[in-house]
XYZ file of C-alpha atoms in Angstrom:
334
model
C 78.880 2.923 39.065
C 79.398 1.376 42.496
C 77.964 -1.801 40.421
C 80.072 -0.849 37.550
C 83.327 -1.466 39.747
C 82.250 -4.443 41.745
C 81.933 -6.107 37.952
C 85.008 -4.490 36.886
C 87.289 -6.344 39.937
C 84.554 -9.551 38.941
C 86.184 -9.212 35.703
C 89.920 -8.581 36.730
C 89.950 -10.916 39.386
C 89.476 -13.595 36.432
C 91.628 -13.302 34.243
C 94.310 -12.817 37.142
C 93.167 -16.702 38.078
C 93.190 -18.657 35.056
C 94.683 -22.131 35.346
C 94.186 -21.439 39.160
C 90.361 -22.677 41.156
C 89.550 -20.568 43.106
C 86.302 -22.208 45.120
C 84.902 -25.549 46.501
C 86.570 -27.867 44.186
C 89.410 -27.804 41.959
C 88.389 -29.813 39.202
C 84.831 -28.617 38.284
C 84.317 -25.986 36.039
C 83.353 -23.342 38.896
C 83.615 -24.473 41.988
C 81.193 -21.362 44.421
C 82.649 -19.389 47.041
C 81.094 -20.408 50.261
C 82.131 -17.240 52.330
C 82.332 -19.287 55.757
C 85.118 -21.377 53.712
C 87.098 -18.616 52.997
C 86.905 -16.758 56.070
C 87.860 -19.872 58.417
C 91.527 -20.294 55.007
C 91.185 -16.875 56.410
C 91.749 -16.725 60.181
C 93.558 -20.491 59.782
C 97.497 -20.671 60.532
C 98.762 -22.245 56.757
C 100.386 -25.832 57.387
C 102.205 -26.034 53.922
C 103.416 -29.570 52.813
C 105.668 -29.704 49.760
C 107.523 -33.437 47.954
C 111.687 -33.533 49.462
C 111.932 -32.368 45.831
C 113.624 -29.133 46.519
C 115.010 -28.020 50.531
C 112.208 -27.115 53.052
C 114.404 -23.288 52.047
C 113.214 -23.105 48.798
C 109.118 -23.845 49.311
C 110.660 -20.942 52.887
C 111.678 -18.296 50.854
C 109.186 -19.095 48.032
C 106.159 -18.195 50.161
C 107.998 -15.416 52.053
C 108.284 -13.607 49.179
C 105.235 -13.916 47.968
C 102.241 -15.189 50.903
C 100.248 -12.370 52.932
C 96.942 -13.175 53.263
C 97.803 -16.168 56.485
C 100.791 -17.126 58.667
C 102.101 -20.316 57.714
C 104.086 -23.633 58.660
C 106.315 -25.388 56.130
C 106.200 -29.289 56.082
C 108.452 -31.818 53.996
C 106.764 -34.586 53.252
C 107.821 -37.389 56.659
C 108.263 -34.352 59.044
C 106.126 -33.820 60.919
C 102.103 -36.162 62.286
C 99.344 -33.297 60.244
C 96.728 -35.321 62.691
C 98.257 -32.789 65.120
C 97.859 -29.732 62.727
C 93.712 -30.835 62.428
C 91.209 -28.294 64.262
C 89.527 -25.352 63.239
C 92.716 -23.277 64.033
C 94.618 -24.134 60.586
C 94.046 -24.668 57.032
C 96.174 -26.991 54.457
C 98.271 -26.293 50.868
C 99.804 -29.644 49.453
C 99.808 -32.234 46.756
C 96.601 -33.875 46.194
C 94.855 -35.422 43.834
C 91.400 -38.280 42.491
C 91.300 -41.125 40.519
C 87.617 -40.775 38.587
C 86.359 -43.742 37.210
C 83.901 -43.582 35.499
C 82.050 -47.327 32.663
C 85.586 -48.108 31.283
C 87.729 -45.113 31.322
C 90.096 -43.845 34.331
C 90.861 -40.164 35.328
C 93.545 -38.597 37.194
C 93.036 -36.051 38.470
C 96.704 -34.144 39.729
C 96.718 -30.919 41.742
C 98.183 -28.643 44.738
C 95.009 -27.604 46.664
C 94.344 -25.742 49.038
C 91.291 -26.277 52.619
C 90.236 -26.716 55.965
C 88.051 -29.107 57.249
C 84.730 -29.380 58.449
C 85.292 -29.726 61.633
C 82.003 -30.217 62.835
C 81.771 -33.422 61.010
C 85.149 -34.177 60.894
C 85.214 -33.871 65.351
C 82.541 -37.007 64.834
C 85.074 -39.260 62.453
C 87.776 -39.135 64.741
C 86.044 -39.559 67.711
C 84.829 -42.836 65.086
C 87.741 -43.738 64.275
C 88.944 -43.872 68.026
C 85.929 -45.813 69.423
C 87.171 -48.786 67.283
C 89.326 -51.958 68.398
C 90.509 -52.555 66.014
C 91.703 -49.725 63.987
C 92.503 -49.829 59.387
C 96.257 -49.077 59.811
C 95.862 -47.646 56.611
C 92.630 -45.058 57.109
C 93.007 -41.514 55.805
C 92.027 -38.745 57.514
C 92.465 -36.160 55.228
C 90.364 -37.561 52.871
C 86.685 -36.809 54.018
C 85.441 -33.389 55.033
C 87.924 -30.975 52.814
C 86.457 -27.806 52.287
C 88.183 -26.079 49.288
C 89.124 -22.899 48.848
C 91.733 -23.310 46.022
C 93.928 -25.229 44.187
C 96.031 -25.157 40.228
C 96.631 -28.388 38.217
C 100.263 -30.259 38.697
C 100.868 -31.357 34.840
C 102.021 -35.474 35.407
C 104.858 -36.278 33.498
C 104.348 -40.648 32.532
C 106.449 -41.927 35.251
C 103.074 -40.700 37.979
C 100.331 -41.881 35.229
C 102.026 -45.362 34.037
C 102.045 -46.081 38.434
C 98.947 -44.823 38.724
C 97.542 -47.612 36.275
C 100.617 -50.624 38.058
C 99.853 -50.155 40.837
C 97.531 -48.829 43.496
C 96.579 -45.423 45.340
C 99.134 -45.458 48.149
C 102.356 -46.438 45.824
C 101.512 -43.558 43.169
C 100.384 -41.120 46.247
C 103.950 -41.911 47.711
C 105.826 -41.320 44.581
C 103.890 -38.348 43.555
C 104.863 -36.842 47.525
C 108.413 -37.434 47.337
C 109.601 -37.383 43.295
C 110.513 -35.157 40.572
C 107.063 -35.714 39.211
C 105.022 -32.656 37.230
C 106.281 -30.709 34.898
C 105.096 -27.103 36.632
C 106.448 -28.148 39.538
C 109.781 -25.445 39.756
C 110.059 -22.822 42.230
C 109.595 -20.412 40.186
C 106.169 -21.356 38.290
C 105.078 -22.256 41.678
C 105.568 -18.715 43.408
C 103.241 -17.086 40.046
C 101.018 -20.097 41.185
C 101.355 -19.046 44.751
C 100.367 -15.215 44.000
C 97.013 -16.366 41.989
C 95.320 -18.415 44.296
C 96.574 -16.063 47.190
C 94.839 -13.127 44.815
C 92.070 -14.794 44.337
C 91.538 -16.437 47.625
C 91.349 -12.904 48.929
C 89.195 -11.709 46.252
C 86.982 -14.082 46.718
C 86.406 -14.051 42.629
C 85.277 -17.326 42.262
C 87.634 -19.071 39.008
C 87.884 -22.188 37.224
C 90.787 -24.256 35.621
C 88.831 -24.468 32.503
C 88.110 -20.120 31.983
C 88.543 -19.380 28.583
C 89.854 -15.544 28.037
C 92.192 -12.769 25.967
C 93.022 -9.737 28.121
C 94.194 -6.660 25.856
C 97.752 -6.972 27.450
C 98.427 -9.517 25.214
C 99.331 -6.670 22.685
C 102.951 -6.089 24.389
C 103.964 -9.495 22.628
C 104.004 -7.612 19.448
C 107.290 -6.862 20.173
C 108.022 -8.541 23.511
C 109.544 -12.186 23.718
C 107.279 -15.316 24.948
C 109.419 -17.690 26.611
C 108.120 -21.139 26.515
C 109.999 -23.781 28.290
C 111.667 -26.637 27.334
C 108.505 -29.252 29.034
C 106.145 -27.886 25.661
C 108.027 -29.489 23.616
C 107.451 -33.068 25.128
C 105.478 -35.422 23.984
C 102.990 -37.654 25.628
C 103.304 -41.267 24.497
C 99.743 -43.416 25.670
C 101.589 -46.189 24.241
C 98.867 -49.021 26.282
C 102.051 -50.619 27.650
C 103.891 -48.524 28.531
C 102.688 -44.493 28.690
C 106.135 -42.341 28.638
C 107.359 -38.721 27.725
C 109.486 -38.142 24.806
C 111.082 -35.144 23.704
C 110.423 -33.382 20.626
C 113.705 -32.803 17.638
C 114.357 -29.252 17.773
C 112.816 -29.722 14.380
C 109.506 -30.320 15.527
C 109.527 -27.707 18.055
C 110.099 -25.570 15.319
C 107.505 -26.520 13.973
C 105.519 -26.365 16.603
C 105.806 -22.581 16.454
C 105.756 -22.548 13.015
C 102.493 -20.443 12.672
C 103.618 -17.438 15.355
C 104.724 -15.037 13.963
C 106.556 -13.183 16.604
C 109.434 -13.505 19.018
C 109.717 -16.434 21.031
C 112.767 -18.102 22.720
C 112.360 -22.269 24.031
C 114.653 -22.097 26.995
C 115.334 -24.427 30.372
C 112.968 -24.932 32.229
C 115.177 -23.786 35.352
C 116.403 -20.500 33.554
C 112.519 -19.633 33.242
C 112.456 -20.130 36.983
C 115.026 -18.191 37.832
C 114.278 -15.077 35.851
C 110.363 -15.396 37.635
C 111.819 -15.832 40.925
C 114.875 -11.741 40.234
C 111.298 -10.593 39.196
C 111.534 -10.452 36.002
C 109.521 -8.327 33.761
C 109.108 -10.657 31.078
C 105.694 -13.250 29.417
C 105.965 -17.200 29.105
C 103.776 -19.608 27.966
C 102.830 -22.045 31.377
C 101.077 -25.993 30.001
C 99.230 -28.245 31.226
C 97.895 -32.055 30.099
C 95.353 -33.219 32.461
C 93.622 -36.632 30.826
C 91.399 -35.324 27.386
C 92.253 -31.560 28.548
C 94.867 -29.428 27.881
C 95.297 -25.570 29.275
C 97.428 -23.428 28.103
C 97.938 -20.258 29.894
C 100.477 -16.524 28.831
C 101.560 -15.628 32.283
C 103.411 -11.810 33.395
C 106.100 -13.875 35.450
C 106.544 -10.772 38.098
C 103.029 -10.886 39.577
C 101.459 -14.385 37.735
C 98.426 -12.476 36.035
C 97.130 -14.621 33.357
C 96.781 -12.539 30.304
C 95.646 -15.111 27.895
C 94.087 -18.703 28.586
C 92.239 -21.086 26.908
C 90.418 -24.938 27.552
C 91.479 -27.528 24.924
C 89.720 -30.972 24.675
C 89.180 -33.715 22.326
C 91.457 -37.265 21.246
C 95.040 -35.711 20.863
C 97.459 -35.761 23.774
C 99.561 -32.759 23.032
C 100.758 -29.930 21.910
C 99.554 -28.498 17.880
C 100.761 -25.797 16.131
C 96.827 -24.547 14.808
C 96.969 -23.860 19.278
C 99.464 -21.867 18.754
C 98.253 -19.820 15.753
C 94.640 -18.745 17.362
C 97.750 -17.391 19.907
C 98.824 -15.092 17.396
C 95.348 -14.493 16.046
C 95.053 -12.891 19.713
C 97.411 -11.079 19.546
C 96.924 -9.547 16.291
C 93.748 -8.339 17.309
C 94.822 -5.965 20.359
């Protein structure tokens, strides 16, 4: 009986956290839960660092309403020298990313990550850096010896993708840390992500953004309205000379859900964010594209619980009606 309850607990944790990574990697198909890293994180004070897309008070309110597992401080980029907090007393939560070059292809990953440092190795690195008579001005002390415990993908707008090809990593990072450059970075969306990350870290149950599942709660969408943020209607144009986002026509937006037989409603992203912040009892469609991967979730807005999770890979950069048809099929099964 005890083993069964443990299994049930693990399954529930995975269901809750899809499109959120819990473990030693944000981008791998399944990171490991390193107990010592989670213990270090849970015994730390978390330094949250945000781009100045919103006033600091907006971020503080989100965390006040959701974050309970560690004490925390909130900064906007540039407000503090983060190396002042580089010790095992602190953990970090911030916009993050990496560029992976393989053969002739380049993949750009952007995410919000939660991590500590391996301070034994980090101390050696700092001592070596300080001992050099001539120091590299652009040396990043934050890059090495991170111990990830969780994170979630940030859906890049075309402007950021374009910058990653046209500019240096430093310039692209500066853009990501200062501009409204992600589709899924509204306050309400962040609230649900933070709820999921917090639960995953507390449960110490590994999950991946690639997890695929469907839960019986989908049955509620036979009568409940599925809210669809307007950014879902954006099409990405992968023109080699101009990577850009283009809004679908109203006809195309309707066609995208033409095979969905239940109630749905397109809604302004900010209006949906407000509904989430106001704890309305609703379900909404969440979508992230990362390179050739498309990640589809249906989220219960009060708790951030995911009731549907699908990962799709292939050459297409955009959503298709058949992807939405699969959601309809899943709803009908329950």
